[in-house]
């Protein structure tokens, strides 16, 4: 009986460790932070950046929600010198798949 309790505890610890590693890795900034944007993409980033009245290279509204939802520091990526905040990890992951296309498909 004692052995089965120990085995169960080891399984729980293993599952929790894997979950913790996944969460920690999923909140890392996009590796495309140093990518240079072409002129069309750069113009859209400047426009999105200015929606909060500041041009600080931080886009606080979720790009994937057409800048209607507040983004979070917990779900952010770097792209072409801008910090982009998203309202969910799903939106962040979608953006990270193809940042340039995500910016170009944004309607302001």
Coordinates of N, CA, C and O in Angstrom, one line a residue:
X1 N 0.8 -1.2 0.0 CA 0.0 0.0 0.0 C 0.9 1.3 0.0 O 0.6 2.2 -0.7
X2 N 1.9 1.3 0.8 CA 2.8 2.4 0.9 C 3.5 2.7 -0.4 O 3.7 3.8 -0.8
X3 N 3.8 1.6 -1.2 CA 4.5 1.7 -2.5 C 3.5 2.4 -3.5 O 4.0 3.2 -4.3
X4 N 2.2 2.1 -3.4 CA 1.3 2.7 -4.4 C 1.1 4.2 -4.1 O 0.9 5.0 -5.0
X5 N 1.1 4.6 -2.8 CA 1.1 6.0 -2.5 C 2.3 6.7 -3.0 O 2.1 7.9 -3.5
X6 N 3.4 6.1 -2.8 CA 4.7 6.8 -3.3 C 4.6 6.9 -4.8 O 5.0 7.9 -5.4
X7 N 4.2 5.8 -5.5 CA 4.1 5.9 -7.0 C 3.1 7.0 -7.5 O 3.4 7.7 -8.4
X8 N 2.0 7.1 -6.8 CA 1.0 8.1 -7.1 C 1.6 9.5 -6.9 O 1.5 10.4 -7.7
X9 N 2.3 9.7 -5.8 CA 3.0 11.0 -5.5 C 4.0 11.4 -6.6 O 4.1 12.5 -7.0
X10 N 4.8 10.4 -7.0 CA 5.8 10.6 -8.0 C 5.1 11.0 -9.4 O 5.5 11.9 -10.0
X11 N 4.0 10.4 -9.7 CA 3.3 10.7 -10.9 C 2.7 12.1 -10.9 O 2.8 12.9 -11.8
X12 N 2.2 12.5 -9.7 CA 1.6 13.9 -9.6 C 2.7 14.9 -9.7 O 2.6 15.9 -10.4
X13 N 3.8 14.7 -9.0 CA 5.0 15.6 -9.1 C 5.5 15.7 -10.5 O 5.8 16.8 -11.0
X14 N 5.6 14.6 -11.2 CA 6.0 14.6 -12.6 C 5.1 15.4 -13.5 O 5.5 16.3 -14.3
X15 N 3.8 15.2 -13.4 CA 2.8 15.9 -14.2 C 2.8 17.4 -13.9 O 2.8 18.2 -14.8
X16 N 2.9 17.8 -12.6 CA 3.0 19.2 -12.2 C 4.3 19.8 -12.8 O 4.3 21.0 -13.2
X17 N 5.4 19.1 -12.8 CA 6.6 19.6 -13.3 C 6.5 19.9 -14.8 O 7.0 21.0 -15.3
X18 N 5.9 19.0 -15.5 CA 5.8 19.2 -16.9 C 4.9 20.4 -17.2 O 5.2 21.2 -18.1
X19 N 3.8 20.5 -16.5 CA 2.9 21.6 -16.6 C 3.6 22.9 -16.4 O 3.4 23.9 -17.1
X20 N 4.4 23.0 -15.3 CA 5.1 24.2 -15.0 C 6.1 24.6 -16.1 O 6.2 25.7 -16.4
X21 N 6.8 23.6 -16.6 CA 7.8 23.9 -17.7 C 7.0 24.4 -18.9 O 7.4 25.4 -19.6
X22 N 5.9 23.8 -19.2 CA 5.1 24.3 -20.4 C 4.6 25.7 -20.2 O 4.8 26.5 -21.1
X23 N 4.1 26.1 -19.0 CA 3.7 27.4 -18.8 C 4.8 28.4 -18.8 O 4.7 29.5 -19.5
X24 N 6.0 28.0 -18.3 CA 7.1 28.9 -18.3 C 7.6 29.2 -19.7 O 8.0 30.3 -20.1
X25 N 7.6 28.1 -20.5 CA 8.1 28.3 -21.9 C 7.1 29.0 -22.8 O 7.5 29.7 -23.7
X26 N 5.8 28.8 -22.5 CA 4.8 29.5 -23.4 C 4.8 31.0 -23.2 O 4.3 31.7 -24.0
X27 N 5.3 31.5 -22.1 CA 5.2 32.9 -21.9 C 6.5 33.6 -22.2 O 6.7 34.8 -21.9
X28 N 7.4 33.0 -22.9 CA 8.7 33.6 -23.4 C 8.4 34.5 -24.6 O 7.6 34.2 -25.4
X29 N 9.2 35.6 -24.7 CA 9.0 36.4 -25.9 C 9.3 35.7 -27.2 O 10.0 34.8 -27.2
X30 N 8.6 36.2 -28.2 CA 8.9 35.6 -29.5 C 10.3 35.8 -29.9 O 11.0 36.8 -29.6
X31 N 10.9 34.8 -30.6 CA 12.2 34.9 -31.1 C 12.4 35.8 -32.2 O 13.5 36.0 -32.7
X32 N 11.3 36.4 -32.7 CA 11.4 37.3 -33.9 C 11.5 38.7 -33.5 O 11.2 39.6 -34.3
X33 N 12.0 39.0 -32.3 CA 12.0 40.4 -31.8 C 13.0 41.3 -32.6 O 12.7 42.5 -32.7
X34 N 14.0 40.7 -33.2 CA 14.9 41.5 -33.9 C 14.7 41.6 -35.4 O 15.4 42.2 -36.1
X35 N 13.6 41.0 -35.8 CA 13.2 41.0 -37.2 C 12.9 42.5 -37.6 O 12.3 43.2 -36.9
X36 N 13.3 42.8 -38.8 CA 13.1 44.2 -39.3 C 11.8 44.1 -40.2 O 11.7 43.3 -41.1
X37 N 11.0 45.1 -39.9 CA 9.7 45.1 -40.6 C 9.9 45.9 -42.0 O 10.6 46.9 -42.0
X38 N 9.1 45.4 -43.0 CA 9.1 46.2 -44.2 C 8.3 47.5 -44.0 O 7.7 47.7 -43.0
X39 N 8.2 48.3 -45.0 CA 7.6 49.6 -44.8 C 6.1 49.5 -44.5 O 5.5 50.2 -43.7
X40 N 5.4 48.6 -45.1 CA 3.9 48.4 -44.9 C 3.7 47.9 -43.5 O 2.8 48.4 -42.7
X41 N 4.5 46.9 -43.0 CA 4.4 46.4 -41.7 C 4.7 47.4 -40.7 O 4.1 47.6 -39.6
X42 N 5.8 48.2 -40.9 CA 6.3 49.2 -40.0 C 5.2 50.3 -39.8 O 4.9 50.8 -38.7
X43 N 4.5 50.7 -40.9 CA 3.5 51.7 -40.8 C 2.3 51.2 -40.0 O 1.8 52.0 -39.2
X44 N 1.9 50.0 -40.1 CA 0.9 49.4 -39.3 C 1.3 49.4 -37.8 O 0.4 49.7 -36.9
X45 N 2.5 49.0 -37.6 CA 3.0 49.0 -36.2 C 3.0 50.3 -35.5 O 2.6 50.5 -34.4
X46 N 3.4 51.3 -36.3 CA 3.4 52.7 -35.8 C 2.0 53.2 -35.5 O 1.7 53.8 -34.4
X47 N 1.1 52.8 -36.4 CA -0.3 53.2 -36.2 C -0.9 52.5 -35.0 O -1.6 53.1 -34.2
X48 N -0.7 51.2 -34.8 CA -1.2 50.5 -33.7 C -0.6 51.0 -32.4 O -1.3 51.1 -31.4
X49 N 0.7 51.4 -32.4 CA 1.4 51.9 -31.2 C 0.8 53.2 -30.8 O 0.7 53.5 -29.6
X50 N 0.3 54.0 -31.7 CA -0.2 55.3 -31.4 C -1.7 55.3 -30.9 O -2.2 56.4 -30.5
X51 N -2.3 54.2 -30.9 CA -3.7 54.1 -30.5 C -3.9 54.5 -29.0 O -5.0 54.9 -28.6
X52 N -2.9 54.3 -28.2 CA -3.0 54.7 -26.8 C -2.5 56.1 -26.5 O -2.4 56.5 -25.3
X53 N -2.2 56.9 -27.6 CA -1.8 58.2 -27.4 C -0.3 58.4 -27.1 O 0.2 59.5 -27.0
X54 N 0.4 57.3 -27.1 CA 1.9 57.3 -26.9 C 2.5 56.5 -28.0 O 2.0 55.5 -28.4
X55 N 3.7 57.0 -28.4 CA 4.5 56.2 -29.3 C 5.7 55.7 -28.5 O 6.8 56.3 -28.5
X56 N 5.5 54.6 -27.8 CA 6.5 54.0 -27.0 C 7.0 52.6 -27.4 O 7.7 52.0 -26.6
X57 N 6.6 52.2 -28.6 CA 7.0 50.9 -29.1 C 6.4 49.8 -28.2 O 6.9 48.7 -28.2
X58 N 5.2 50.1 -27.6 CA 4.5 49.1 -26.8 C 3.0 49.2 -27.3 O 2.4 50.2 -27.2
X59 N 2.5 48.0 -27.8 CA 1.1 48.0 -28.3 C 0.4 47.3 -27.2 O 0.5 46.0 -27.0
X60 N -0.4 48.0 -26.4 CA -1.1 47.5 -25.2 C -2.4 46.8 -25.5 O -2.9 46.0 -24.7
X61 N -3.0 47.0 -26.7 CA -4.2 46.3 -27.1 C -3.9 45.1 -27.9 O -2.9 45.0 -28.6
X62 N -4.7 44.1 -27.8 CA -4.5 42.8 -28.4 C -4.6 42.9 -30.0 O -5.7 43.3 -30.5
X63 N -3.6 42.7 -30.7 CA -3.5 42.8 -32.1 C -4.5 41.8 -32.8 O -5.1 42.1 -33.8
X64 N -4.6 40.7 -32.2 CA -5.4 39.6 -32.8 C -6.9 39.9 -32.6 O -7.7 39.3 -33.3
X65 N -7.2 40.7 -31.7 CA -8.6 41.1 -31.5 C -8.9 42.5 -32.1 O -9.8 43.3 -31.6
X66 N -8.1 42.9 -33.1 CA -8.3 44.2 -33.8 C -8.2 45.4 -32.9 O -8.9 46.3 -33.0
X67 N -7.3 45.2 -31.8 CA -7.0 46.3 -30.9 C -8.3 46.7 -30.1 O -8.4 47.9 -29.6
X68 N -9.2 45.8 -29.8 CA -10.4 46.1 -29.0 C -10.2 45.6 -27.6 O -10.9 46.1 -26.7
X69 N -9.4 44.6 -27.3 CA -9.2 44.0 -26.0 C -7.9 44.5 -25.4 O -6.9 44.6 -26.1
X70 N -7.9 44.7 -24.1 CA -6.6 45.0 -23.4 C -5.7 43.8 -23.4 O -6.1 42.7 -23.2
X71 N -4.4 44.0 -23.7 CA -3.4 43.0 -23.7 C -2.9 42.9 -22.3 O -3.2 43.7 -21.4
X72 N -2.1 41.8 -22.1 CA -1.5 41.5 -20.8 C 0.0 41.3 -20.9 O 0.5 40.8 -21.9
X73 N 0.7 41.8 -19.8 CA 2.1 41.5 -19.8 C 2.4 40.0 -19.8 O 3.5 39.6 -20.2
X74 N 1.5 39.2 -19.3 CA 1.7 37.8 -19.2 C 1.7 37.1 -20.6 O 2.2 36.0 -20.8
X75 N 1.1 37.8 -21.6 CA 1.1 37.3 -23.0 C 1.6 38.3 -23.9 O 0.9 39.0 -24.6
X76 N 2.9 38.4 -24.0 CA 3.5 39.4 -24.9 C 4.6 38.8 -25.7 O 5.2 37.8 -25.4
X77 N 4.8 39.5 -26.9 CA 5.9 39.1 -27.8 C 6.6 40.3 -28.3 O 6.0 41.4 -28.3
X78 N 7.8 40.1 -28.8 CA 8.6 41.2 -29.3 C 8.6 41.0 -30.8 O 8.8 39.8 -31.3
X79 N 8.4 42.0 -31.6 CA 8.5 41.9 -33.1 C 8.9 43.3 -33.6 O 8.3 44.3 -33.3
X80 N 10.0 43.3 -34.4 CA 10.5 44.5 -35.1 C 10.6 45.7 -34.2 O 10.3 46.8 -34.5
X81 N 11.1 45.4 -33.0 CA 11.4 46.5 -32.0 C 10.2 46.9 -31.2 O 10.2 47.9 -30.4
X82 N 9.0 46.2 -31.3 CA 7.8 46.5 -30.6 C 7.5 45.4 -29.6 O 7.7 44.2 -29.9
X83 N 6.9 45.8 -28.5 CA 6.4 44.8 -27.6 C 4.9 44.8 -27.8 O 4.2 45.8 -27.8
X84 N 4.3 43.6 -28.2 CA 2.9 43.5 -28.4 C 2.3 42.6 -27.3 O 2.8 41.6 -27.0
X85 N 1.2 43.1 -26.7 CA 0.6 42.4 -25.6 C -0.7 41.8 -26.2 O -1.4 42.4 -27.0
X86 N -1.0 40.6 -25.7 CA -2.2 39.9 -26.2 C -3.1 39.6 -25.0 O -2.7 39.5 -23.9
X87 N -4.4 39.3 -25.3 CA -5.3 39.1 -24.2 C -5.3 37.6 -23.8 O -5.9 37.3 -22.7
X88 N -4.7 36.7 -24.6 CA -4.7 35.3 -24.2 C -3.4 34.7 -24.8 O -2.8 35.2 -25.7
X89 N -3.1 33.5 -24.2 CA -2.0 32.8 -24.8 C -2.3 32.3 -26.2 O -1.4 32.2 -27.0
X90 N -3.5 31.9 -26.4 CA -3.9 31.5 -27.8 C -3.6 32.6 -28.8 O -3.1 32.3 -29.9
X91 N -4.0 33.8 -28.5 CA -3.7 34.9 -29.4 C -2.2 35.1 -29.6 O -1.7 35.4 -30.7
X92 N -1.5 35.0 -28.5 CA 0.0 35.2 -28.6 C 0.6 34.1 -29.5 O 1.4 34.4 -30.4
X93 N 0.2 32.9 -29.3 CA 0.7 31.8 -30.1 C 0.3 31.9 -31.6 O 1.2 31.6 -32.4
X94 N -0.9 32.4 -31.8 CA -1.3 32.6 -33.2 C -0.4 33.7 -33.9 O 0.1 33.5 -35.0
X95 N -0.1 34.7 -33.1 CA 0.7 35.8 -33.7 C 2.1 35.3 -33.9 O 2.7 35.5 -34.9
X96 N 2.7 34.5 -32.9 CA 4.0 34.0 -33.0 C 4.3 33.1 -34.2 O 5.4 33.0 -34.7
X97 N 3.2 32.5 -34.7 CA 3.3 31.6 -35.9 C 3.7 32.4 -37.1 O 4.5 31.9 -37.9
X98 N 3.2 33.6 -37.3 CA 3.5 34.4 -38.5 C 3.2 35.8 -38.1 O 2.2 36.4 -38.5
X99 N 4.2 36.5 -37.4 CA 4.0 37.8 -37.0 C 3.7 38.8 -38.1 O 2.8 39.7 -38.0
X100 N 4.5 38.7 -39.2 CA 4.3 39.7 -40.3 C 2.9 39.6 -40.8 O 2.2 40.6 -41.0
X101 N 2.4 38.4 -41.1 CA 1.1 38.3 -41.7 C 0.0 38.7 -40.7 O -1.0 39.3 -41.1
X102 N 0.2 38.5 -39.4 CA -0.7 39.0 -38.4 C -0.8 40.5 -38.4 O -1.9 41.0 -38.3
X103 N 0.3 41.2 -38.5 CA 0.3 42.6 -38.5 C -0.4 43.1 -39.8 O -1.2 44.0 -39.8
X104 N 0.0 42.5 -40.9 CA -0.6 42.9 -42.2 C -2.1 42.7 -42.3 O -2.8 43.4 -43.0
X105 N -2.6 41.7 -41.6 CA -4.1 41.4 -41.7 C -4.8 42.3 -40.7 O -6.1 42.3 -40.7
X106 N -4.2 43.1 -39.9 CA -4.8 44.0 -38.9 C -5.5 45.1 -39.6 O -4.9 45.7 -40.6
X107 N -6.7 45.4 -39.2 CA -7.4 46.6 -39.8 C -7.6 47.6 -38.8 O -8.1 47.4 -37.7
X108 N -7.1 48.8 -39.1 CA -7.2 50.0 -38.2 C -8.2 51.0 -38.7 O -8.4 51.2 -39.8

